[in-house]
Short mmCIF file of C-alpha atoms in Angstrom, two decimals:
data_model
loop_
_atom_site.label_atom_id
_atom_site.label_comp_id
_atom_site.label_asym_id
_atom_site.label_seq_id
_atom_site.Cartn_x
_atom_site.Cartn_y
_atom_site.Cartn_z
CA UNK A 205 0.00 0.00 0.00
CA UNK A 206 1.36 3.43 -0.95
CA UNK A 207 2.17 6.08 2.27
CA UNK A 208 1.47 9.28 1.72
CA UNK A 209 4.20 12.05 1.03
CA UNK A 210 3.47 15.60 2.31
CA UNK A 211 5.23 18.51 -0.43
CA UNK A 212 5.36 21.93 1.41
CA UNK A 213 7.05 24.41 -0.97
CA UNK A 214 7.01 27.12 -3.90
CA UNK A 215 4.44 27.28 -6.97
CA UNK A 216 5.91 29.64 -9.49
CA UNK A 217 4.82 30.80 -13.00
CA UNK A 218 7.55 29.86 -15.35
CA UNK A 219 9.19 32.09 -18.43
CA UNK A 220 11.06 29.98 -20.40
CA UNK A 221 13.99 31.67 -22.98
CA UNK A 222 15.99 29.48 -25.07
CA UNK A 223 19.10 30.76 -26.84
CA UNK A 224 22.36 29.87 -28.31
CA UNK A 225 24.29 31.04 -25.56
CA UNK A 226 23.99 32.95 -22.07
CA UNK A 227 24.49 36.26 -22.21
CA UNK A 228 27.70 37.20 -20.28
CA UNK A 229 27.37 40.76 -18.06
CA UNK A 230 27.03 43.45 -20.36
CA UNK A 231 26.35 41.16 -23.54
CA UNK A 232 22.87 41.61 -25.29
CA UNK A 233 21.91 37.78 -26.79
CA UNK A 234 18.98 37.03 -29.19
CA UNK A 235 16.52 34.46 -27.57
CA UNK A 236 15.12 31.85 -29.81
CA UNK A 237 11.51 31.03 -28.25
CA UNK A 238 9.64 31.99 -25.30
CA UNK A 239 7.31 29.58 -23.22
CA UNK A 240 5.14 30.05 -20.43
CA UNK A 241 4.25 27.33 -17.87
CA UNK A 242 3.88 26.16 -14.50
CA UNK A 243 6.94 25.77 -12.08
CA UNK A 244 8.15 26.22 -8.70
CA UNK A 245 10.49 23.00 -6.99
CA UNK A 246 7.55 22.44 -4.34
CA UNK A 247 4.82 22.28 -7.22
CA UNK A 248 7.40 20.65 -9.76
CA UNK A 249 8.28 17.95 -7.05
CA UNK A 250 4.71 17.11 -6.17
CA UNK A 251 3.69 16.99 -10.03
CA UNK A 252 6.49 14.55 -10.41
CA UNK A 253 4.76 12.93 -7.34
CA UNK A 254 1.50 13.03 -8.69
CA UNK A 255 2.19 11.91 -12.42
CA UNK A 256 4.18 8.96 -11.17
CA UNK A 257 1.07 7.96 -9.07
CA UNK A 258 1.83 8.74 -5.47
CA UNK A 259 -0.79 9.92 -2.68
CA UNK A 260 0.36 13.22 -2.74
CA UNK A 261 -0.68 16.65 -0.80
CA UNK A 262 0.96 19.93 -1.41
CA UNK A 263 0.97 23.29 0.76
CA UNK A 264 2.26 26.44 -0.07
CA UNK A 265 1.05 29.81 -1.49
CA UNK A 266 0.27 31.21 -4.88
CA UNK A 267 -1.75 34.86 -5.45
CA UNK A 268 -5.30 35.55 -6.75
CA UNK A 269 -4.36 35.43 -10.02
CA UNK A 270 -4.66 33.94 -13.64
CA UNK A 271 -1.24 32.00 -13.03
CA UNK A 272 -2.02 31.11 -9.35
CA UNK A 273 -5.18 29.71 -10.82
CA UNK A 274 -3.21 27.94 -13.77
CA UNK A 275 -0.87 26.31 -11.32
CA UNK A 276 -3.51 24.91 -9.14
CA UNK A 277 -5.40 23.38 -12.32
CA UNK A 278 -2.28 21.70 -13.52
CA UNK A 279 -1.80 19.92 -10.07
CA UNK A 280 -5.27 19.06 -9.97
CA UNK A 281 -5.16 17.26 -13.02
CA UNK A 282 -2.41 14.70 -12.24
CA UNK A 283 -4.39 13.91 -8.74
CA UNK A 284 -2.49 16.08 -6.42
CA UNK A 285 -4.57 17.24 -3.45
CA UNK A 286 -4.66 21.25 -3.24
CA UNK A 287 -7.43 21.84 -0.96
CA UNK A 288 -5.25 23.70 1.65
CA UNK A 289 -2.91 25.58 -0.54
CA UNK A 290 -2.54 29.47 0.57
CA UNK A 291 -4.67 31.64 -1.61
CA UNK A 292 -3.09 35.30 -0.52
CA UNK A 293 -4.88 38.78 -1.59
CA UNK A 294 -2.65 41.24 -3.30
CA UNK A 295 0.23 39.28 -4.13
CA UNK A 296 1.49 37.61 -7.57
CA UNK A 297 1.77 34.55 -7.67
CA UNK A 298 6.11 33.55 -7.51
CA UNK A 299 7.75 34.01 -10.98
CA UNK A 300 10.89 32.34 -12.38
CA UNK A 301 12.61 33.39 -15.72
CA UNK A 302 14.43 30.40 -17.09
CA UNK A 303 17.52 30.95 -19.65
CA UNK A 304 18.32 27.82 -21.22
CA UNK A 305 20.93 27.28 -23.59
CA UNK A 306 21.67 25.20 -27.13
CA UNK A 307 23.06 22.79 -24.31
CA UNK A 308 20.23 22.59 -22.29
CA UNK A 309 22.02 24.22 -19.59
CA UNK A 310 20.36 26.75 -18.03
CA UNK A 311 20.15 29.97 -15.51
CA UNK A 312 17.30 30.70 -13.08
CA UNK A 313 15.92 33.85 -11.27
CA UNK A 314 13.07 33.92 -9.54
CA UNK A 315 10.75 36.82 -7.81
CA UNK A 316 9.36 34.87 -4.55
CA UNK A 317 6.09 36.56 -4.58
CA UNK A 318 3.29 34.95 -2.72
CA UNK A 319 5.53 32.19 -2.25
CA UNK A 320 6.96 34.36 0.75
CA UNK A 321 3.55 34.22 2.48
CA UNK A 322 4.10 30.34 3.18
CA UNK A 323 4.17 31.30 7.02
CA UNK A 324 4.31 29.09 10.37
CA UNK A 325 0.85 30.13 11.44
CA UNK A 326 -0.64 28.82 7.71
CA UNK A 327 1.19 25.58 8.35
CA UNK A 328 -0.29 25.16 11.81
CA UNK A 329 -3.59 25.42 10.58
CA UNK A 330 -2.58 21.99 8.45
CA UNK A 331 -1.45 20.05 11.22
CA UNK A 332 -3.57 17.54 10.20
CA UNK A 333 -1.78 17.58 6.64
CA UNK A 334 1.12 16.99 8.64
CA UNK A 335 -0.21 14.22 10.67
CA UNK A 336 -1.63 12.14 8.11
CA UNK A 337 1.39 12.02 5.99
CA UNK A 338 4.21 10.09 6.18
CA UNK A 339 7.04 11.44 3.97
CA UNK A 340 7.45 15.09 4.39
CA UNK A 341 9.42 16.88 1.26
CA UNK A 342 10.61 20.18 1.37
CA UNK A 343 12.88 22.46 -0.40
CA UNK A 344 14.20 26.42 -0.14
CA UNK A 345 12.32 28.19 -2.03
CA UNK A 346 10.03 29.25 0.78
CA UNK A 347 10.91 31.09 3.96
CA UNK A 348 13.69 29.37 6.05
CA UNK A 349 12.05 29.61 9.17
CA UNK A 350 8.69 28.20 7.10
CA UNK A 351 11.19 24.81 6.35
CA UNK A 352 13.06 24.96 10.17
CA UNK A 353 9.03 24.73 11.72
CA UNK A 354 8.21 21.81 9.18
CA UNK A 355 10.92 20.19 9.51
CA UNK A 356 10.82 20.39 13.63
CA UNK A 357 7.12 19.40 13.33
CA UNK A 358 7.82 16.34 10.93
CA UNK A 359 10.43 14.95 13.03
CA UNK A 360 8.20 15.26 16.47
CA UNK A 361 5.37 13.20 14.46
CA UNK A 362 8.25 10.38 13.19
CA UNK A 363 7.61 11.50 9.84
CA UNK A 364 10.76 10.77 7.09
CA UNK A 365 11.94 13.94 6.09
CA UNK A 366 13.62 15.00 2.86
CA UNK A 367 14.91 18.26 2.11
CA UNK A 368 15.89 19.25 -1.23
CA UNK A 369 18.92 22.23 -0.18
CA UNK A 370 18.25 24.09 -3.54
CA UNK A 371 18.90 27.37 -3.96
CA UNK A 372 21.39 26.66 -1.58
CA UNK A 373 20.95 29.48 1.48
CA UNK A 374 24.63 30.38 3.45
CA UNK A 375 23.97 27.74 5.46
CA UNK A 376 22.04 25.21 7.06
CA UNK A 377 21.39 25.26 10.90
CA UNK A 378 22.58 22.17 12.73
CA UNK A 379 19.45 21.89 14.37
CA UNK A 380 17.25 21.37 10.33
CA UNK A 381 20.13 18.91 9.24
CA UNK A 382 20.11 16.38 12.25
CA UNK A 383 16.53 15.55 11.61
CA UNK A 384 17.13 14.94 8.06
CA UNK A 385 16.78 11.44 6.27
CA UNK A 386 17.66 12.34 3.09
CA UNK A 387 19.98 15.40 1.95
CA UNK A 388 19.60 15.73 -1.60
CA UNK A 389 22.00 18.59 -2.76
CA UNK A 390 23.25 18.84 -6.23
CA UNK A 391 27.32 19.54 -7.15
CA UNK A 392 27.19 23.34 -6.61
CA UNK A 393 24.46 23.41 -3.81
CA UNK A 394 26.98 20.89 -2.11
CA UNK A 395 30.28 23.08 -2.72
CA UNK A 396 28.77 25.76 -1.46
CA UNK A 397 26.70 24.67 1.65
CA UNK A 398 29.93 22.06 2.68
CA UNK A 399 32.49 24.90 2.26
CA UNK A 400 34.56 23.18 -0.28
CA UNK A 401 37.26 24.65 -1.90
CA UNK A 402 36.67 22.49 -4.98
CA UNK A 403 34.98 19.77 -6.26
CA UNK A 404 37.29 18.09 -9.29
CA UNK A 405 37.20 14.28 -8.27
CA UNK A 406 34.70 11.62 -6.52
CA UNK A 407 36.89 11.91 -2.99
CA UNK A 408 35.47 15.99 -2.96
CA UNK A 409 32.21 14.96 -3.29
CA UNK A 410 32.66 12.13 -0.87
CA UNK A 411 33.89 15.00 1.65
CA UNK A 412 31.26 17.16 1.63
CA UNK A 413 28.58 14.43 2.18
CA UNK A 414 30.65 13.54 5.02
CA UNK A 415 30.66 17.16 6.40
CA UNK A 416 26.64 16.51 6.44
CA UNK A 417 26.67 13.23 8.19
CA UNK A 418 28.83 14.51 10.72
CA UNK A 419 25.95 17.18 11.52
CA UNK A 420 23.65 14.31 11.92
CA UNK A 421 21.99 13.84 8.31
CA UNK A 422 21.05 10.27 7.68
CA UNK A 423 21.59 10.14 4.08
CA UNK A 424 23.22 12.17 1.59
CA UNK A 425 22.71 11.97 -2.15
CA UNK A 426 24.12 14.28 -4.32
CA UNK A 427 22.95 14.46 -8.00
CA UNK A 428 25.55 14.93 -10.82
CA UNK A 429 23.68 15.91 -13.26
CA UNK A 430 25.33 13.32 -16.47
CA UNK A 431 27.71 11.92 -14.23
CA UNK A 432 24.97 10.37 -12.02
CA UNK A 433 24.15 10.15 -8.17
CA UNK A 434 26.64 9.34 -5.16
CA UNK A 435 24.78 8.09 -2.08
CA UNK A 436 26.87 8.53 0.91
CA UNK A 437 25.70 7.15 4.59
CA UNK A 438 27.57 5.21 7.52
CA UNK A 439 27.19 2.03 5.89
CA UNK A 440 28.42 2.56 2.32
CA UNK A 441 29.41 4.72 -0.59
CA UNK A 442 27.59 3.85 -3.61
CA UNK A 443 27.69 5.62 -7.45
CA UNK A 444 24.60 5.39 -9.27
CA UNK A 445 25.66 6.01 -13.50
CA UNK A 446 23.18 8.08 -15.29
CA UNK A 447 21.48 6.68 -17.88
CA UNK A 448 22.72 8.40 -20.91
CA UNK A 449 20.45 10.69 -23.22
CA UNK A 450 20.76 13.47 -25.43
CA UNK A 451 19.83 16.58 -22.88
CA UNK A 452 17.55 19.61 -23.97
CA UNK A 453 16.38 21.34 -21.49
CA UNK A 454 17.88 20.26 -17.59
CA UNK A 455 15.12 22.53 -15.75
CA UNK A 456 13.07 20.18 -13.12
CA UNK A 457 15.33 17.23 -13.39
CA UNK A 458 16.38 17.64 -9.90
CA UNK A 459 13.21 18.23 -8.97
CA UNK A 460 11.76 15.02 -11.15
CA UNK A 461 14.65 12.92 -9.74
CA UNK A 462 13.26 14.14 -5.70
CA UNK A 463 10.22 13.49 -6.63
CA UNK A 464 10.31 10.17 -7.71
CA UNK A 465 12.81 9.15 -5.34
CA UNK A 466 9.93 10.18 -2.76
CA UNK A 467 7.73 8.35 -4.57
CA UNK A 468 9.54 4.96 -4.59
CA UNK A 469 10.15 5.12 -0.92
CA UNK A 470 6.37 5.42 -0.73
CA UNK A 471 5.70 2.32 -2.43
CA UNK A 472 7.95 0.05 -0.78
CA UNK A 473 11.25 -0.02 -2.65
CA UNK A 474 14.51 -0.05 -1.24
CA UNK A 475 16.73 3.15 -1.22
CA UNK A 476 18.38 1.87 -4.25
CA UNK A 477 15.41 0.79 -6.22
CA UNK A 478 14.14 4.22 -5.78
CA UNK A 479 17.31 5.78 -6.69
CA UNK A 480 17.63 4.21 -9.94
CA UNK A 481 13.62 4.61 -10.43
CA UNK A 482 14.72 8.64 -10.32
CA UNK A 483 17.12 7.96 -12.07
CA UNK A 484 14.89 7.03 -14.79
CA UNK A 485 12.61 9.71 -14.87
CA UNK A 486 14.96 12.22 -14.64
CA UNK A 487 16.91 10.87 -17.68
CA UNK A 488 13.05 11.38 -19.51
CA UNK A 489 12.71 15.20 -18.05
CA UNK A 490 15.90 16.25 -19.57
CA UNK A 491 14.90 15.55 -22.97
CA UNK A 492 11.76 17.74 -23.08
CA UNK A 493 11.65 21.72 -22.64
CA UNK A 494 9.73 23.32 -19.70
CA UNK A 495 9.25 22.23 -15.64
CA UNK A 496 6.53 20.19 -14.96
CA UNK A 497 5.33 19.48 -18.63
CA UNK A 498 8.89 17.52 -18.73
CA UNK A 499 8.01 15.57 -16.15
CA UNK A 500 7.44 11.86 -17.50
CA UNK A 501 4.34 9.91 -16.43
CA UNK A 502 4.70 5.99 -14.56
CA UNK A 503 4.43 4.33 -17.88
CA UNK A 504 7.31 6.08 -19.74
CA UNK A 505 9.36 5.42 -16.82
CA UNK A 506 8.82 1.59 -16.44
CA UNK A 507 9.38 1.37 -20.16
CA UNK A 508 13.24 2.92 -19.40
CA UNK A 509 15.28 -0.24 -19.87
CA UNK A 510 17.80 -1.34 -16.68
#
């Protein structure tokens, strides 16, 4: 029987804008096309959730607006339970501009908006979002002490907690990261939040998920984008090869790999089944443009030969 996974987190409108290459300070570029969708890691995570088939709930906060409305439609539509999202008066809905390149590299900035209204007191309303759940998902795209409270809250309830560290903040307190179960940072988000020097080989890497075990997270897996995952725990060390595709567009694949990591916890499989499950759909996301419309659905996935 699936358990049910808990996503508290952003909804954004996307802007898309692909181009040959990014514009360097100063440089004027000519974009190619320009697409507008729905985005956000909390709402990208739980569609990933929700497409793959999980029991799936999502809180957060979008504005009274066409895109709010937009976003809330989408999720709805691939089963995702909305009921108690955040409707807030006055404020646009978040908003993240997207530059992606012939590559499908790309470079993000994105206007919070109502996203910053994703308050304690909204969340204790939900307690009983909280309480029914029984993987709790989060990311930083909402206010920190928003993620701290959750995060507290989860771990008082013997919830499993994941937190996806992305955009990576200064740091993380002590106090979040001892209650994690699973630390899901990519390369950069790692560098920066470990205090790395450099990451050039496997044994940098290795070090920085270290540096997070030491401050009491259970698991560390750190995405690398082509180059695959690295789980790192006290038991073992263990690289996970991507499987290899020609990339188009690399928006939401970290948030498609979260989610259906999440997802195969929920169902039963091992922390290894589920890594190579997200590994899967990930390796579909990246060859489609846009957030959640990359975002494969169960049957692509399964089809995704070993």
């Amino acid at each position: 029987m699936k358990k049910n996974i808990l996503v508290i987190g952003s909804l954004n409108a996307d802007i898309s804008i692909s181009m040959e290459k990014m514009p360097i300070i100063g440089e004027t570029v000519f974009g190619e096309t320009i697409k507008y969708s729905n985005g956000g890691k909390g709402a990208n995570q739980a569609c990933a959730i929700g497409k793959l088939g999980g029991n799936i709930e999502i809180l957060g906060c979008v504005g009274n607006d066409e895109l709010g409305k937009k976003q809330i439609s989408n999720l709805v539509k691939y089963n995702i339970k909305t009921d108690n999202l955040k409707i807030q008066e006055g404020i646009s809905t978040g908003t993240a501009i997207i530059y992606v390149d012939k590559n499908g590299k790309n470079s993000i900035v994105v206007i919070p908006g109502a996203n910053n209204f994703c308050d304690i007191n909204y969340l204790r309303k939900n307690e009983e979002s909280f309480i029914k759940s029984d993987y709790l998902v989060l990311q930083l795209e909402i206010p920190m002490e928003t993620v701290e409270y959750s995060i507290k809250r989860g771990k008082e309830l013997g919830k499993t907690i994941i937190l996806n560290p992305a955009p990576a903040p200064e740091n993380i307190s002590e106090e979040i990261l001892k209650n994690i179960d699973y630390f899901t940072p990519n390369e950069t988000e790692l560098k920066h939040l470990a205090k790395l020097e450099k990451i050039d080989c496997i044994e940098d890497i290795e070090k920085g998920a270290k540096y997070f075990l030491d401050k009491g997270v259970k698991n560390v897996m750190v995405t690398l984008g082509e180059n695959g995952v690295l789980l790192v725990n006290k038991e073992e060390i263990k690289h996970f090869p991507a499987y290899k595709v020609k990339a188009i567009d690399t928006t939401a694949a970290g948030d498609c790999f979260n989610g259906a990591f999440v997802l195969g916890l929920s169902e039963g499989k091992s922390v290894e089944e589920s890594i190579i499950f997200a590994s899967k759909a990930s390796s579909i996301a990246v060859t489609r443009k846009g957030a959640q419309d990359s975002i494969p659905l169960r049957e692509e996935v399964e089809k995704v030969k070993d």
